[in-house]
PDB file of C-alpha atoms and ligand atoms in Angstrom:
ATOM      1  CA  MET A  13      10.491   7.886 -16.764  1.00 85.00           C
ATOM      2  CA  GLU A  14      13.217   5.370 -17.520  1.00 95.00           C
ATOM      3  CA  PHE A  15      12.212   2.094 -15.828  1.00 96.00           C
ATOM      4  CA  PHE A  16      15.235   1.561 -13.547  1.00 97.00           C
ATOM      5  CA  THR A  17      15.097   5.176 -12.391  1.00 96.00           C
ATOM      6  CA  LEU A  18      11.357   4.843 -11.752  1.00 97.00           C
ATOM      7  CA  VAL A  19      11.835   1.755  -9.583  1.00 97.00           C
ATOM      8  CA  LYS A  20      14.450   3.464  -7.467  1.00 96.00           C
ATOM      9  CA  SER A  21      12.699   6.804  -7.182  1.00 96.00           C
ATOM     10  CA  ARG A  22       9.287   5.498  -6.048  1.00 97.00           C
ATOM     11  CA  ARG A  23       8.768   6.382  -2.377  1.00 96.00           C
ATOM     12  CA  SER A  24       6.127   5.658   0.251  1.00 96.00           C
ATOM     13  CA  VAL A  25       4.343   8.990   0.472  1.00 96.00           C
ATOM     14  CA  ARG A  26       2.634  10.039   3.692  1.00 94.00           C
ATOM     15  CA  LYS A  27       1.657  13.649   2.894  1.00 95.00           C
ATOM     16  CA  TYR A  28      -0.603  14.478  -0.049  1.00 97.00           C
ATOM     17  CA  LYS A  29      -2.097  17.480  -1.805  1.00 97.00           C
ATOM     18  CA  THR A  30      -5.881  17.485  -1.633  1.00 92.00           C
ATOM     19  CA  GLU A  31      -5.947  17.883  -5.453  1.00 96.00           C
ATOM     20  CA  PRO A  32      -8.203  15.157  -6.871  1.00 98.00           C
ATOM     21  CA  VAL A  33      -6.927  12.307  -9.032  1.00 98.00           C
ATOM     22  CA  SER A  34      -8.937  11.842 -12.224  1.00 98.00           C
ATOM     23  CA  LYS A  35     -10.913   8.654 -12.746  1.00 98.00           C
ATOM     24  CA  GLU A  36      -9.060   8.240 -16.025  1.00 98.00           C
ATOM     25  CA  ASN A  37      -5.716   8.121 -14.186  1.00 98.00           C
ATOM     26  CA  ILE A  38      -7.047   5.784 -11.486  1.00 98.00           C
ATOM     27  CA  LEU A  39      -8.255   3.435 -14.233  1.00 98.00           C
ATOM     28  CA  LYS A  40      -4.832   3.580 -15.938  1.00 98.00           C
ATOM     29  CA  LEU A  41      -3.172   2.452 -12.716  1.00 98.00           C
ATOM     30  CA  LEU A  42      -5.715  -0.297 -12.077  1.00 98.00           C
ATOM     31  CA  ASP A  43      -5.263  -1.508 -15.655  1.00 98.00           C
ATOM     32  CA  CYS A  44      -1.513  -1.904 -14.966  1.00 98.00           C
ATOM     33  CA  ALA A  45      -2.352  -3.752 -11.724  1.00 98.00           C
ATOM     34  CA  ASN A  46      -4.689  -6.015 -13.675  1.00 98.00           C
ATOM     35  CA  TRP A  47      -1.824  -6.951 -16.041  1.00 98.00           C
ATOM     36  CA  ALA A  48       0.234  -8.460 -13.208  1.00 98.00           C
ATOM     37  CA  PRO A  49       1.181 -12.152 -13.418  1.00 98.00           C
ATOM     38  CA  SER A  50      -0.904 -14.449 -11.236  1.00 98.00           C
ATOM     39  CA  ALA A  51      -0.827 -17.980  -9.901  1.00 98.00           C
ATOM     40  CA  SER A  52      -2.734 -20.332 -12.220  1.00 97.00           C
ATOM     41  CA  ASN A  53      -3.753 -17.183 -14.054  1.00 98.00           C
ATOM     42  CA  ARG A  54      -6.458 -16.707 -11.416  1.00 98.00           C
ATOM     43  CA  GLN A  55      -6.142 -12.896 -11.492  1.00 98.00           C
ATOM     44  CA  PRO A  56      -7.633 -12.996  -7.982  1.00 98.00           C
ATOM     45  CA  TRP A  57      -7.439  -9.275  -7.153  1.00 98.00           C
ATOM     46  CA  GLU A  58     -10.301  -6.856  -6.700  1.00 98.00           C
ATOM     47  CA  PHE A  59     -10.013  -3.167  -5.924  1.00 98.00           C
ATOM     48  CA  LEU A  60     -12.073  -0.850  -3.821  1.00 98.00           C
ATOM     49  CA  VAL A  61     -11.565   2.791  -4.739  1.00 98.00           C
ATOM     50  CA  VAL A  62     -12.451   4.858  -1.701  1.00 98.00           C
ATOM     51  CA  SER A  63     -12.933   8.621  -1.526  1.00 97.00           C
ATOM     52  CA  GLY A  64     -14.865  11.351   0.253  1.00 96.00           C
ATOM     53  CA  ALA A  65     -16.346  10.647   3.675  1.00 95.00           C
ATOM     54  CA  TRP A  66     -15.351   6.981   3.437  1.00 96.00           C
ATOM     55  CA  ILE A  67     -11.697   7.966   3.960  1.00 96.00           C
ATOM     56  CA  LYS A  68     -12.576   9.687   7.226  1.00 94.00           C
ATOM     57  CA  ARG A  69     -14.172   6.487   8.516  1.00 94.00           C
ATOM     58  CA  LEU A  70     -11.174   4.420   7.383  1.00 95.00           C
ATOM     59  CA  SER A  71      -8.821   6.896   9.043  1.00 94.00           C
ATOM     60  CA  GLU A  72     -10.603   6.629  12.401  1.00 93.00           C
ATOM     61  CA  SER A  73      -9.841   2.905  12.388  1.00 91.00           C
ATOM     62  CA  TYR A  74      -6.179   3.392  11.427  1.00 90.00           C
ATOM     63  CA  ARG A  75      -5.644   6.282  13.869  1.00 90.00           C
ATOM     64  CA  ASP A  76      -6.804   4.018  16.726  1.00 89.00           C
ATOM     65  CA  ILE A  77      -4.266   1.377  15.666  1.00 90.00           C
ATOM     66  CA  VAL A  78      -1.426   3.871  15.430  1.00 86.00           C
ATOM     67  CA  GLU A  79      -2.419   5.489  18.748  1.00 87.00           C
ATOM     68  CA  LYS A  80      -2.126   2.110  20.497  1.00 86.00           C
ATOM     69  CA  PHE A  81       1.131   1.297  18.670  1.00 81.00           C
ATOM     70  CA  THR A  82       2.822   4.615  19.371  1.00 84.00           C
ATOM     71  CA  SER A  83       1.775   4.620  23.038  1.00 82.00           C
ATOM     72  CA  ASN A  84       3.961   1.490  23.454  1.00 79.00           C
ATOM     73  CA  VAL A  85       6.791   2.286  21.092  1.00 75.00           C
ATOM     74  CA  LYS A  86       8.892   5.371  20.439  1.00 75.00           C
ATOM     75  CA  ILE A  87       9.202   5.642  16.652  1.00 70.00           C
ATOM     76  CA  LYS A  88      12.798   6.264  15.664  1.00 67.00           C
ATOM     77  CA  ASN A  89      12.589   5.693  11.958  1.00 65.00           C
ATOM     78  CA  ILE A  90      10.038   3.519  10.232  1.00 70.00           C
ATOM     79  CA  GLY A  91      10.630   4.458   6.644  1.00 69.00           C
ATOM     80  CA  ASN A  92      10.242   8.214   6.579  1.00 72.00           C
ATOM     81  CA  ILE A  93       8.115   8.441   9.714  1.00 73.00           C
ATOM     82  CA  ALA A  94      10.467  10.219  12.062  1.00 70.00           C
ATOM     83  CA  SER A  95       8.285  10.532  15.153  1.00 81.00           C
ATOM     84  CA  ASN A  96       5.147   9.288  16.866  1.00 84.00           C
ATOM     85  CA  LYS A  97       3.536  12.653  16.128  1.00 85.00           C
ATOM     86  CA  ALA A  98       4.222  12.401  12.408  1.00 85.00           C
ATOM     87  CA  PHE A  99       2.931   8.825  12.345  1.00 86.00           C
ATOM     88  CA  LEU A 100      -0.287   9.904  14.101  1.00 88.00           C
ATOM     89  CA  ARG A 101      -0.703  12.846  11.741  1.00 90.00           C
ATOM     90  CA  PHE A 102      -0.464  10.520   8.749  1.00 92.00           C
ATOM     91  CA  ALA A 103      -2.869   8.056  10.344  1.00 91.00           C
ATOM     92  CA  SER A 104      -5.464  10.694  11.184  1.00 92.00           C
ATOM     93  CA  ASP A 105      -6.471  11.212   7.521  1.00 95.00           C
ATOM     94  CA  TYR A 106      -4.166   8.983   5.385  1.00 96.00           C
ATOM     95  CA  GLY A 107      -1.962  12.007   4.824  1.00 96.00           C
ATOM     96  CA  SER A 108      -4.899  13.985   3.291  1.00 97.00           C
ATOM     97  CA  ALA A 109      -4.913  11.672   0.268  1.00 98.00           C
ATOM     98  CA  PRO A 110      -8.006  12.193  -1.889  1.00 98.00           C
ATOM     99  CA  VAL A 111      -8.243   8.460  -2.688  1.00 98.00           C
ATOM    100  CA  VAL A 112      -7.503   5.210  -0.846  1.00 98.00           C
ATOM    101  CA  VAL A 113      -7.326   1.950  -2.757  1.00 98.00           C
ATOM    102  CA  VAL A 114      -7.996  -1.358  -1.005  1.00 98.00           C
ATOM    103  CA  VAL A 115      -6.839  -4.594  -2.640  1.00 98.00           C
ATOM    104  CA  LEU A 116      -8.917  -7.695  -1.963  1.00 98.00           C
ATOM    105  CA  VAL A 117      -8.700 -11.400  -2.739  1.00 98.00           C
ATOM    106  CA  LYS A 118     -11.072 -14.267  -2.105  1.00 97.00           C
ATOM    107  CA  LYS A 119     -10.431 -16.252   1.089  1.00 96.00           C
ATOM    108  CA  HIS A 120      -9.188 -19.824   0.610  1.00 95.00           C
ATOM    109  CA  SER A 121      -9.301 -22.714   3.055  1.00 95.00           C
ATOM    110  CA  ASP A 122      -6.186 -24.185   1.422  1.00 96.00           C
ATOM    111  CA  PRO A 123      -3.175 -22.221   2.758  1.00 97.00           C
ATOM    112  CA  LYS A 124      -1.172 -22.884  -0.433  1.00 97.00           C
ATOM    113  CA  GLU A 125      -3.873 -21.294  -2.591  1.00 97.00           C
ATOM    114  CA  ALA A 126      -4.235 -18.454  -0.093  1.00 97.00           C
ATOM    115  CA  LYS A 127      -0.486 -17.793  -0.276  1.00 97.00           C
ATOM    116  CA  ALA A 128      -0.457 -17.931  -4.068  1.00 98.00           C
ATOM    117  CA  ASP A 129      -3.327 -15.443  -4.306  1.00 98.00           C
ATOM    118  CA  LEU A 130      -1.628 -13.165  -1.779  1.00 98.00           C
ATOM    119  CA  GLU A 131       1.520 -13.243  -3.955  1.00 98.00           C
ATOM    120  CA  SER A 132      -0.494 -12.540  -7.095  1.00 98.00           C
ATOM    121  CA  ALA A 133      -2.295  -9.609  -5.472  1.00 98.00           C
ATOM    122  CA  SER A 134       1.064  -8.294  -4.256  1.00 98.00           C
ATOM    123  CA  ALA A 135       2.308  -8.374  -7.853  1.00 98.00           C
ATOM    124  CA  ALA A 136      -0.773  -6.316  -8.809  1.00 98.00           C
ATOM    125  CA  MET A 137      -0.035  -3.941  -5.952  1.00 98.00           C
ATOM    126  CA  GLU A 138       3.549  -3.435  -7.090  1.00 98.00           C
ATOM    127  CA  ASN A 139       2.390  -2.734 -10.657  1.00 98.00           C
ATOM    128  CA  PHE A 140      -0.026  -0.203  -9.168  1.00 98.00           C
ATOM    129  CA  VAL A 141       2.510   1.686  -7.052  1.00 98.00           C
ATOM    130  CA  LEU A 142       5.048   1.816  -9.892  1.00 98.00           C
ATOM    131  CA  ALA A 143       2.422   2.966 -12.419  1.00 98.00           C
ATOM    132  CA  ALA A 144       1.349   5.660  -9.958  1.00 98.00           C
ATOM    133  CA  ALA A 145       4.937   6.875  -9.581  1.00 98.00           C
ATOM    134  CA  ASN A 146       5.164   6.998 -13.362  1.00 98.00           C
ATOM    135  CA  LEU A 147       2.249   9.497 -13.402  1.00 98.00           C
ATOM    136  CA  GLY A 148       3.753  11.593 -10.597  1.00 98.00           C
ATOM    137  CA  LEU A 149       1.308  10.122  -8.074  1.00 98.00           C
ATOM    138  CA  GLY A 150       2.216   8.983  -4.583  1.00 98.00           C
ATOM    139  CA  THR A 151       1.210   5.810  -2.786  1.00 98.00           C
ATOM    140  CA  CYS A 152       2.058   4.074   0.480  1.00 97.00           C
ATOM    141  CA  TRP A 153       1.565   0.304   0.462  1.00 98.00           C
ATOM    142  CA  MET A 154       0.116  -0.408   3.896  1.00 96.00           C
ATOM    143  CA  THR A 155      -0.768  -3.459   5.927  1.00 95.00           C
ATOM    144  CA  GLY A 156      -0.966  -1.621   9.289  1.00 92.00           C
ATOM    145  CA  PRO A 157      -4.704  -0.903   8.806  1.00 95.00           C
ATOM    146  CA  LEU A 158      -5.276  -4.684   8.709  1.00 95.00           C
ATOM    147  CA  TYR A 159      -4.785  -4.803  12.493  1.00 93.00           C
ATOM    148  CA  ASP A 160      -8.452  -3.827  12.379  1.00 94.00           C
ATOM    149  CA  GLU A 161      -9.406  -5.941   9.369  1.00 95.00           C
ATOM    150  CA  ASN A 162     -12.845  -6.757  10.833  1.00 94.00           C
ATOM    151  CA  GLY A 163     -13.466  -3.040  11.368  1.00 94.00           C
ATOM    152  CA  LEU A 164     -12.519  -2.324   7.737  1.00 96.00           C
ATOM    153  CA  HIS A 165     -14.833  -5.071   6.556  1.00 96.00           C
ATOM    154  CA  ASP A 166     -17.695  -3.394   8.421  1.00 96.00           C
ATOM    155  CA  ILE A 167     -16.846   0.131   7.328  1.00 96.00           C
ATOM    156  CA  LEU A 168     -16.534  -0.803   3.654  1.00 97.00           C
ATOM    157  CA  SER A 169     -19.208  -3.548   3.609  1.00 96.00           C
ATOM    158  CA  ILE A 170     -16.663  -6.124   2.392  1.00 97.00           C
ATOM    159  CA  GLN A 171     -18.115  -9.617   2.015  1.00 97.00           C
ATOM    160  CA  ASP A 172     -16.982 -12.268   4.503  1.00 96.00           C
ATOM    161  CA  ASP A 173     -15.472 -14.452   1.769  1.00 97.00           C
ATOM    162  CA  LYS A 174     -12.957 -11.703   0.861  1.00 98.00           C
ATOM    163  CA  GLU A 175      -9.812 -10.665   2.604  1.00 97.00           C
ATOM    164  CA  ILE A 176      -7.827  -7.454   2.429  1.00 98.00           C
ATOM    165  CA  VAL A 177      -4.290  -7.709   1.085  1.00 98.00           C
ATOM    166  CA  ALA A 178      -3.231  -4.105   1.469  1.00 97.00           C
ATOM    167  CA  VAL A 179      -4.363  -0.518   1.448  1.00 98.00           C
ATOM    168  CA  THR A 180      -2.768   2.483  -0.168  1.00 98.00           C
ATOM    169  CA  PRO A 181      -3.521   6.183  -0.182  1.00 98.00           C
ATOM    170  CA  LEU A 182      -3.261   7.699  -3.667  1.00 98.00           C
ATOM    171  CA  GLY A 183      -2.678  11.315  -4.539  1.00 98.00           C
ATOM    172  CA  TYR A 184      -0.219  13.963  -5.625  1.00 98.00           C
ATOM    173  CA  PRO A 185       2.665  14.085  -3.109  1.00 98.00           C
ATOM    174  CA  GLU A 186       2.830  17.169  -0.882  1.00 96.00           C
ATOM    175  CA  ASP A 187       6.451  16.352  -0.397  1.00 86.00           C
ATOM    176  CA  THR A 188       8.691  13.645  -1.746  1.00 83.00           C
ATOM    177  CA  PRO A 189      10.404  11.732   1.032  1.00 89.00           C
ATOM    178  CA  LYS A 190      14.114  11.040   0.918  1.00 90.00           C
ATOM    179  CA  PRO A 191      15.081   7.503  -0.089  1.00 92.00           C
ATOM    180  CA  VAL A 192      15.223   5.082   2.791  1.00 90.00           C
ATOM    181  CA  PRO A 193      18.676   3.474   2.717  1.00 90.00           C
ATOM    182  CA  ARG A 194      18.591  -0.133   1.538  1.00 93.00           C
ATOM    183  CA  LYS A 195      20.050  -2.763   3.812  1.00 93.00           C
ATOM    184  CA  ASP A 196      22.953  -4.428   2.006  1.00 96.00           C
ATOM    185  CA  PRO A 197      22.783  -2.022  -1.010  1.00 95.00           C
ATOM    186  CA  ASN A 198      25.553  -3.908  -2.790  1.00 96.00           C
ATOM    187  CA  LEU A 199      23.617  -7.157  -2.420  1.00 96.00           C
ATOM    188  CA  GLU A 200      26.558  -8.919  -0.839  1.00 95.00           C
ATOM    189  CA  LYS A 201      24.493 -10.824   1.727  1.00 95.00           C
ATOM    190  CA  LYS A 202      21.110 -10.957   0.064  1.00 96.00           C
ATOM    191  CA  ILE A 203      22.162 -13.071  -2.916  1.00 96.00           C
ATOM    192  CA  ILE A 204      23.423 -16.617  -2.854  1.00 96.00           C
ATOM    193  CA  TRP A 205      24.741 -17.675  -6.244  1.00 96.00           C
ATOM    194  CA  LEU A 206      24.543 -21.435  -6.758  1.00 96.00           C
ATOM    195  CA  GLU A 207      26.749 -21.931  -9.789  1.00 96.00           C
TER     196      GLU A 207
HETATM  197  C1  FMN B  24       3.777  -5.089   2.778  1.00 84.04           C
HETATM  198  C2  FMN B  24       4.054  -3.676   3.178  1.00 84.04           C
HETATM  199  C3  FMN B  24       3.375  -3.143   4.271  1.00 84.04           C
HETATM  200  C4  FMN B  24       3.594  -1.798   4.663  1.00 84.04           C
HETATM  201  N1  FMN B  24       2.833  -1.271   5.662  1.00 84.04           N
HETATM  202  C5  FMN B  24       2.947   0.034   5.977  1.00 84.04           C
HETATM  203  C6  FMN B  24       2.064   0.634   6.922  1.00 84.04           C
HETATM  204  O1  FMN B  24       1.170  -0.024   7.469  1.00 84.04           O
HETATM  205  N2  FMN B  24       2.212   1.948   7.208  1.00 84.04           N
HETATM  206  C7  FMN B  24       3.164   2.713   6.579  1.00 84.04           C
HETATM  207  O2  FMN B  24       3.224   3.907   6.869  1.00 84.04           O
HETATM  208  N3  FMN B  24       4.031   2.185   5.657  1.00 84.04           N
HETATM  209  C8  FMN B  24       3.910   0.865   5.324  1.00 84.04           C
HETATM  210  N4  FMN B  24       4.734   0.316   4.348  1.00 84.04           N
HETATM  211  C9  FMN B  24       5.718   1.156   3.661  1.00 84.04           C
HETATM  212  C10 FMN B  24       7.140   0.880   4.167  1.00 84.04           C
HETATM  213  O3  FMN B  24       7.321   1.463   5.434  1.00 84.04           O
HETATM  214  C11 FMN B  24       8.150   1.413   3.134  1.00 84.04           C
HETATM  215  O4  FMN B  24       8.003   0.729   1.918  1.00 84.04           O
HETATM  216  C12 FMN B  24       9.622   1.288   3.585  1.00 84.04           C
HETATM  217  O5  FMN B  24       9.857   2.072   4.738  1.00 84.04           O
HETATM  218  C13 FMN B  24      10.596   1.727   2.485  1.00 84.04           C
HETATM  219  O6  FMN B  24      10.330   3.052   2.069  1.00 84.04           O
HETATM  220  P1  FMN B  24      10.024   3.364   0.529  1.00 84.04           P
HETATM  221  O7  FMN B  24       8.747   2.626   0.145  1.00 84.04           O
HETATM  222  O8  FMN B  24       9.860   4.857   0.436  1.00 84.04           O
HETATM  223  O9  FMN B  24      11.196   2.876  -0.300  1.00 84.04           O
HETATM  224  C14 FMN B  24       4.537  -1.004   3.960  1.00 84.04           C
HETATM  225  C15 FMN B  24       5.200  -1.555   2.841  1.00 84.04           C
HETATM  226  C16 FMN B  24       4.936  -2.850   2.460  1.00 84.04           C
HETATM  227  C17 FMN B  24       5.630  -3.422   1.226  1.00 84.04           C
END
């Protein structure tokens, strides 16, 4: 797909077909992620590729988070989640995605290095979600599951010196959500030109 069209047509997908994603395609996406720029060329990212019964265990953690969140808040429109019920449905099994990818970095005691690695891993994440869209695959960049980061560490046996940057389901979209309108689409307030 033409690059500018690809960037604008990528959506956060919350409903997936159960059809598996081949290892070859997962590797293609992770290779793109691995080509992201990184602070001091540290290339600090690591990826956990989760499938099968592991997803159920991950979902239980996220469903608890969403249950607590939705019991306090009435969802009007977070992205394409139109209701508490839809949000809970997504949370209960990551939208039936056959794969969930978890992006990790090493913990740093220096907050500047921590921030730089977080930015680098986010660049990798963006490469990943765009590459996925290019193959007709859906993703949903998520930090909500990190409300139970300790729980995720236990479930996935993640070492204590690592932290989770984000999580995304990966799979073929069951439906393609409508674009979420951009705030300030004409970029009148978001850009300051210092000329
Ligand atoms: C850092 C980050 C964290 C996000 N966390 C979540 C999340 O926890 N759950 C979720 O359903 N969507 C999450 N999203 C997806 C956003 O809701 C989504 O990108 C936004 O609504 C715009 O929709 P679009 O991606 O389809 O353009 C996250 C996105 C980003 C970049």
